[in-house]
Amino acid sequence: MTTSARWRTAASEVLRAGAGFALADVDPDSTPGYTGRKRDGVDDLAEGATRLGELQERLFAQSVAGTAEGSVLLLLQAMDTAGKGGVVRHVVGAVDPQGVELAAFKKPTEEELAHDFLWRVERRLPEPGRIGVFDRSHYEDVLIGRVRALAPPEEIQRRYGAIEEFEADAAARGIRWVKVMLHLSREEQRKRLADRLDRPDKQWKYNPGDVDERERWDDYMAAYQVAIERTSSEAAPWHVVPADRKWYARLAVQELLAEALAGLNPTWPAPDYDVEREKARLAAT
């Protein structure tokens, strides 16, 4: 069930990268599956936050009670300025932070480089009853790793298989993957980078290295295409979200996350005490 009637098709269906998927066919300025406009999207995001909050609270309650069996992991990958931070603030930020485990993966440390590339990621998988959020992830090792030739081609190929196995194993242990690529256009990225340079309140976000990576745009799109083809599975499918319209990207990710939580069907845990007896005890005080 979708949050709003303006979703004519479930986000998990219309945004899924299935057989024959081609990233080049996805218009970053489009709004797949959604019939509303920006004003509608803003309203639906607020309405959806209530539904998302209740689902997450039920799941977290199960975690506290020790009865939770599953968790949800939202994985966000994108080019710079695509809006990962905005999704975390406006979508994930609407739920109880006690039930959220956020991991932002930066350049690997010396300790992390001493292990297999999945070592640091596996340590941050969410516990039952929690929502995990990966701001970037193990996919950096087949994206920038491929584009910048940070590993030999045969190692990159090995990593695709290792990722599939890793994600399937995590799914078998009760983790529901919500893998999202926020698909931004090159022109929109240029505008957002220029905006950062023009505004003192955003200059701290600007990194000169972003322009270096931008010069390899086509290489990154090719790397994303291969990564999505090789690792979109039944256990951990990819969803590609057009991101030129921030309001749509946030709404779509919220919908994907809510669908995943609803799929766990979290219910309020039954109390391990006699409710009527406690009411009587309380009334006597």
Short mmCIF file of C-alpha atoms in Angstrom, two decimals:
data_model
loop_
_atom_site.label_atom_id
_atom_site.label_comp_id
_atom_site.label_asym_id
_atom_site.label_seq_id
_atom_site.Cartn_x
_atom_site.Cartn_y
_atom_site.Cartn_z
CA MET A 1 0.00 0.00 0.00
CA THR A 2 1.38 3.42 -0.96
CA THR A 3 1.26 6.44 1.34
CA SER A 4 -0.52 8.70 -1.14
CA ALA A 5 -3.05 8.08 -3.91
CA ARG A 6 -0.79 10.21 -6.10
CA TRP A 7 1.56 7.21 -6.38
CA ARG A 8 -0.06 5.43 -9.32
CA THR A 9 2.54 2.64 -9.07
CA ALA A 10 4.44 1.46 -6.01
CA ALA A 11 7.85 3.13 -5.81
CA SER A 12 9.52 -0.23 -5.29
CA GLU A 13 8.17 -1.38 -8.65
CA VAL A 14 8.57 1.68 -10.84
CA LEU A 15 12.08 2.55 -9.60
CA ARG A 16 13.52 -0.96 -9.51
CA ALA A 17 16.46 -1.68 -11.82
CA GLY A 18 15.27 -4.91 -13.40
CA ALA A 19 16.38 -7.00 -16.35
CA GLY A 20 17.62 -4.91 -19.25
CA PHE A 21 18.02 -1.81 -17.10
CA ALA A 22 19.89 1.07 -18.71
CA LEU A 23 20.89 4.06 -16.60
CA ALA A 24 21.03 6.21 -19.73
CA ASP A 25 17.27 5.69 -20.17
CA VAL A 26 16.45 7.26 -16.78
CA ASP A 27 15.63 10.96 -16.97
CA PRO A 28 17.06 12.60 -13.80
CA ASP A 29 14.38 15.30 -14.01
CA SER A 30 11.45 12.86 -14.14
CA THR A 31 9.05 11.75 -11.40
CA PRO A 32 8.31 8.06 -12.15
CA GLY A 33 5.13 6.67 -10.65
CA TYR A 34 4.05 9.94 -9.04
CA THR A 35 1.28 12.10 -10.51
CA GLY A 36 1.57 15.10 -8.20
CA ARG A 37 3.63 18.26 -8.44
CA LYS A 38 6.05 19.87 -6.00
CA ARG A 39 3.37 21.27 -3.72
CA ASP A 40 1.71 17.84 -3.56
CA GLY A 41 5.06 16.20 -2.92
CA VAL A 42 5.79 18.47 0.03
CA ASP A 43 2.38 17.68 1.53
CA ASP A 44 2.79 13.95 0.92
CA LEU A 45 6.26 13.96 2.47
CA ALA A 46 4.80 15.42 5.67
CA GLU A 47 1.93 12.92 5.65
CA GLY A 48 4.27 10.05 4.90
CA ALA A 49 6.49 10.99 7.84
CA THR A 50 3.64 10.10 10.20
CA ARG A 51 3.23 6.65 8.66
CA LEU A 52 6.98 6.08 8.57
CA GLY A 53 7.32 7.19 12.19
CA GLU A 54 4.68 4.74 13.41
CA LEU A 55 6.18 1.81 11.51
CA GLN A 56 9.62 2.61 12.85
CA GLU A 57 8.35 3.03 16.41
CA ARG A 58 6.73 -0.41 16.30
CA LEU A 59 9.97 -1.93 15.03
CA PHE A 60 12.02 -0.14 17.68
CA ALA A 61 9.57 -1.24 20.38
CA GLN A 62 10.20 -4.83 19.30
CA SER A 63 13.93 -4.15 19.59
CA VAL A 64 13.52 -2.91 23.16
CA ALA A 65 11.30 -5.88 24.02
CA GLY A 66 13.80 -8.29 22.50
CA THR A 67 11.29 -9.70 20.01
CA ALA A 68 12.51 -8.05 16.79
CA GLU A 69 13.57 -10.42 14.03
CA GLY A 70 14.25 -8.09 11.14
CA SER A 71 15.76 -4.74 10.25
CA VAL A 72 15.91 -2.38 7.27
CA LEU A 73 19.06 -1.01 5.69
CA LEU A 74 18.83 2.10 3.51
CA LEU A 75 21.93 2.36 1.32
CA LEU A 76 22.49 5.67 -0.50
CA GLN A 77 24.89 6.04 -3.41
CA ALA A 78 25.20 9.08 -5.65
CA MET A 79 27.44 11.59 -7.30
CA ASP A 80 28.32 14.63 -5.20
CA THR A 81 25.45 17.11 -4.52
CA ALA A 82 22.78 14.54 -5.44
CA GLY A 83 21.05 14.98 -2.08
CA LYS A 84 22.08 12.14 0.22
CA GLY A 85 22.31 14.54 3.16
CA GLY A 86 18.88 15.96 2.42
CA VAL A 87 17.37 12.49 2.35
CA VAL A 88 18.93 11.68 5.71
CA ARG A 89 17.64 14.94 7.23
CA HIS A 90 14.16 15.07 5.72
CA VAL A 91 13.29 11.37 5.51
CA VAL A 92 15.28 9.49 8.14
CA GLY A 93 15.27 12.55 10.40
CA ALA A 94 11.51 12.25 10.78
CA VAL A 95 11.77 9.06 12.89
CA ASP A 96 13.03 8.39 16.41
CA PRO A 97 16.85 8.62 16.23
CA GLN A 98 17.15 5.97 18.96
CA GLY A 99 16.13 3.37 16.41
CA VAL A 100 18.50 4.53 13.65
CA GLU A 101 22.10 3.50 13.05
CA LEU A 102 23.85 5.85 10.60
CA ALA A 103 27.20 5.06 9.00
CA ALA A 104 28.97 7.48 6.65
CA PHE A 105 31.79 5.73 4.83
CA LYS A 106 34.75 7.95 3.98
CA LYS A 107 38.21 7.15 2.67
CA PRO A 108 39.31 3.87 4.34
CA THR A 109 41.60 4.11 7.35
CA GLU A 110 44.85 2.17 7.60
CA GLU A 111 43.10 -0.38 9.83
CA GLU A 112 40.29 -0.82 7.31
CA LEU A 113 42.73 -1.18 4.42
CA ALA A 114 44.37 -4.04 6.30
CA HIS A 115 41.15 -6.07 5.91
CA ASP A 116 38.93 -7.11 3.02
CA PHE A 117 36.85 -4.21 1.67
CA LEU A 118 33.65 -5.60 3.21
CA TRP A 119 35.08 -5.78 6.73
CA ARG A 120 34.22 -2.23 7.77
CA VAL A 121 30.74 -2.48 6.23
CA GLU A 122 29.77 -5.75 7.88
CA ARG A 123 30.55 -4.24 11.28
CA ARG A 124 27.89 -1.57 10.70
CA LEU A 125 24.98 -3.78 9.66
CA PRO A 126 21.89 -2.88 11.72
CA GLU A 127 20.76 -4.96 14.66
CA PRO A 128 17.23 -6.46 14.61
CA GLY A 129 14.61 -3.79 15.21
CA ARG A 130 16.71 -0.97 13.78
CA ILE A 131 16.93 1.09 10.63
CA GLY A 132 20.45 1.24 9.28
CA VAL A 133 21.55 4.02 6.94
CA PHE A 134 24.68 3.84 4.79
CA ASP A 135 25.82 7.21 3.42
CA ARG A 136 27.97 5.71 0.66
CA SER A 137 28.98 2.10 1.17
CA HIS A 138 30.93 -0.89 -0.09
CA TYR A 139 29.96 0.23 -3.60
CA GLU A 140 32.68 2.87 -3.45
CA ASP A 141 35.08 -0.04 -3.93
CA VAL A 142 33.62 -0.84 -7.36
CA LEU A 143 32.83 2.75 -8.36
CA ILE A 144 35.75 5.00 -7.53
CA GLY A 145 37.84 1.83 -7.31
CA ARG A 146 37.02 1.13 -10.96
CA VAL A 147 37.14 4.71 -12.26
CA ARG A 148 40.39 5.62 -10.51
CA ALA A 149 41.94 2.17 -11.03
CA LEU A 150 42.56 1.80 -7.31
CA ALA A 151 42.48 -1.99 -7.71
CA PRO A 152 43.31 -4.35 -10.60
CA PRO A 153 40.43 -5.24 -12.96
CA GLU A 154 40.36 -8.83 -11.71
CA GLU A 155 39.95 -7.60 -8.13
CA ILE A 156 37.07 -5.33 -9.14
CA GLN A 157 35.42 -8.34 -10.80
CA ARG A 158 35.89 -10.40 -7.62
CA ARG A 159 34.25 -7.68 -5.59
CA TYR A 160 30.99 -7.82 -7.53
CA GLY A 161 30.61 -11.48 -6.61
CA ALA A 162 31.65 -10.83 -3.01
CA ILE A 163 29.01 -8.08 -2.74
CA GLU A 164 26.26 -10.34 -4.05
CA GLU A 165 27.18 -13.05 -1.56
CA PHE A 166 27.48 -10.58 1.31
CA GLU A 167 24.11 -8.98 0.63
CA ALA A 168 22.34 -12.31 0.17
CA ASP A 169 23.74 -13.52 3.50
CA ALA A 170 22.59 -10.34 5.26
CA ALA A 171 19.12 -10.70 3.74
CA ALA A 172 18.95 -14.31 4.96
CA ARG A 173 19.65 -12.98 8.46
CA GLY A 174 16.59 -10.70 8.30
CA ILE A 175 17.96 -7.47 6.81
CA ARG A 176 15.78 -5.83 4.16
CA TRP A 177 17.93 -3.91 1.70
CA VAL A 178 16.77 -0.59 0.26
CA LYS A 179 19.59 0.20 -2.18
CA VAL A 180 19.16 3.61 -3.77
CA MET A 181 21.13 5.43 -6.41
CA LEU A 182 20.16 9.09 -6.49
CA HIS A 183 20.51 9.83 -10.21
CA LEU A 184 21.51 13.45 -10.79
CA SER A 185 22.14 15.08 -14.17
CA ARG A 186 25.50 16.61 -14.93
CA GLU A 187 23.93 20.02 -15.56
CA GLU A 188 22.06 19.98 -12.25
CA GLN A 189 25.27 19.08 -10.44
CA ARG A 190 26.99 22.07 -12.05
CA LYS A 191 24.21 24.35 -10.76
CA ARG A 192 24.42 22.93 -7.25
CA LEU A 193 28.20 23.25 -7.11
CA ALA A 194 27.94 26.84 -8.36
CA ASP A 195 25.35 27.54 -5.67
CA ARG A 196 27.76 26.29 -3.03
CA LEU A 197 30.45 28.64 -4.27
CA ASP A 198 28.07 31.61 -4.35
CA ARG A 199 26.68 31.17 -0.84
CA PRO A 200 28.84 31.65 2.29
CA ASP A 201 26.52 29.33 4.21
CA LYS A 202 27.25 26.55 1.72
CA GLN A 203 30.91 27.12 0.88
CA TRP A 204 31.92 24.71 3.63
CA LYS A 205 30.24 21.94 1.63
CA TYR A 206 32.31 22.62 -1.47
CA ASN A 207 35.29 20.41 -2.19
CA PRO A 208 37.62 21.24 -5.10
CA GLY A 209 37.97 17.50 -5.60
CA ASP A 210 34.32 17.40 -6.70
CA VAL A 211 35.32 19.07 -9.97
CA ASP A 212 38.05 16.47 -10.50
CA GLU A 213 35.49 13.68 -10.16
CA ARG A 214 33.04 15.59 -12.35
CA GLU A 215 35.57 15.47 -15.19
CA ARG A 216 35.16 11.68 -15.09
CA TRP A 217 31.36 11.81 -15.23
CA ASP A 218 30.95 9.39 -18.12
CA ASP A 219 33.31 6.91 -16.46
CA TYR A 220 31.25 7.05 -13.27
CA MET A 221 27.98 6.52 -15.15
CA ALA A 222 29.52 3.47 -16.82
CA ALA A 223 30.72 2.19 -13.43
CA TYR A 224 27.25 2.64 -11.93
CA GLN A 225 25.69 0.80 -14.86
CA VAL A 226 27.95 -2.21 -14.36
CA ALA A 227 27.55 -2.21 -10.57
CA ILE A 228 23.76 -2.10 -10.83
CA GLU A 229 23.68 -4.84 -13.48
CA ARG A 230 25.99 -7.11 -11.49
CA THR A 231 24.51 -6.65 -8.02
CA SER A 232 20.77 -5.98 -8.38
CA SER A 233 19.27 -9.19 -7.06
CA GLU A 234 16.02 -10.53 -5.65
CA ALA A 235 17.50 -10.33 -2.16
CA ALA A 236 18.96 -6.84 -2.63
CA PRO A 237 17.51 -4.99 -5.64
CA TRP A 238 18.70 -1.58 -6.78
CA HIS A 239 16.31 1.35 -7.10
CA VAL A 240 17.34 4.32 -9.24
CA VAL A 241 15.71 7.57 -8.07
CA PRO A 242 15.76 10.64 -10.36
CA ALA A 243 17.29 13.38 -8.21
CA ASP A 244 17.17 16.67 -10.12
CA ARG A 245 13.97 17.49 -8.22
CA LYS A 246 14.91 17.28 -4.54
CA TRP A 247 11.31 17.06 -3.41
CA TYR A 248 10.68 14.00 -5.56
CA ALA A 249 13.89 12.23 -4.54
CA ARG A 250 13.04 12.63 -0.85
CA LEU A 251 9.46 11.51 -1.38
CA ALA A 252 10.53 8.46 -3.39
CA VAL A 253 13.09 7.33 -0.81
CA GLN A 254 10.53 7.81 1.96
CA GLU A 255 8.11 5.61 0.04
CA LEU A 256 10.74 2.92 -0.54
CA LEU A 257 11.68 2.93 3.13
CA ALA A 258 8.05 2.79 4.26
CA GLU A 259 7.35 -0.13 1.92
CA ALA A 260 10.32 -2.04 3.34
CA LEU A 261 9.21 -1.40 6.92
CA ALA A 262 5.63 -2.38 6.14
CA GLY A 263 6.97 -5.60 4.65
CA LEU A 264 8.34 -6.52 8.07
CA ASN A 265 4.82 -6.01 9.48
CA PRO A 266 6.04 -4.77 12.88
CA THR A 267 3.46 -5.03 15.65
CA TRP A 268 3.44 -3.65 19.17
CA PRO A 269 5.04 -6.16 21.54
CA ALA A 270 2.78 -7.71 24.16
CA PRO A 271 3.57 -6.61 27.74
CA ASP A 272 5.33 -9.14 29.97
CA TYR A 273 3.28 -8.04 32.98
CA ASP A 274 -0.37 -8.11 34.09
CA VAL A 275 -1.84 -4.87 32.76
CA GLU A 276 -4.94 -4.90 34.98
CA ARG A 277 -2.87 -5.61 38.07
CA GLU A 278 -0.58 -2.71 37.28
CA LYS A 279 -3.55 -0.39 36.73
CA ALA A 280 -4.84 -1.33 40.19
CA ARG A 281 -1.42 -0.83 41.78
CA LEU A 282 -1.06 2.54 40.13
CA ALA A 283 -4.53 3.68 41.23
CA ALA A 284 -3.66 2.79 44.82
CA THR A 285 -0.70 5.15 44.92
#
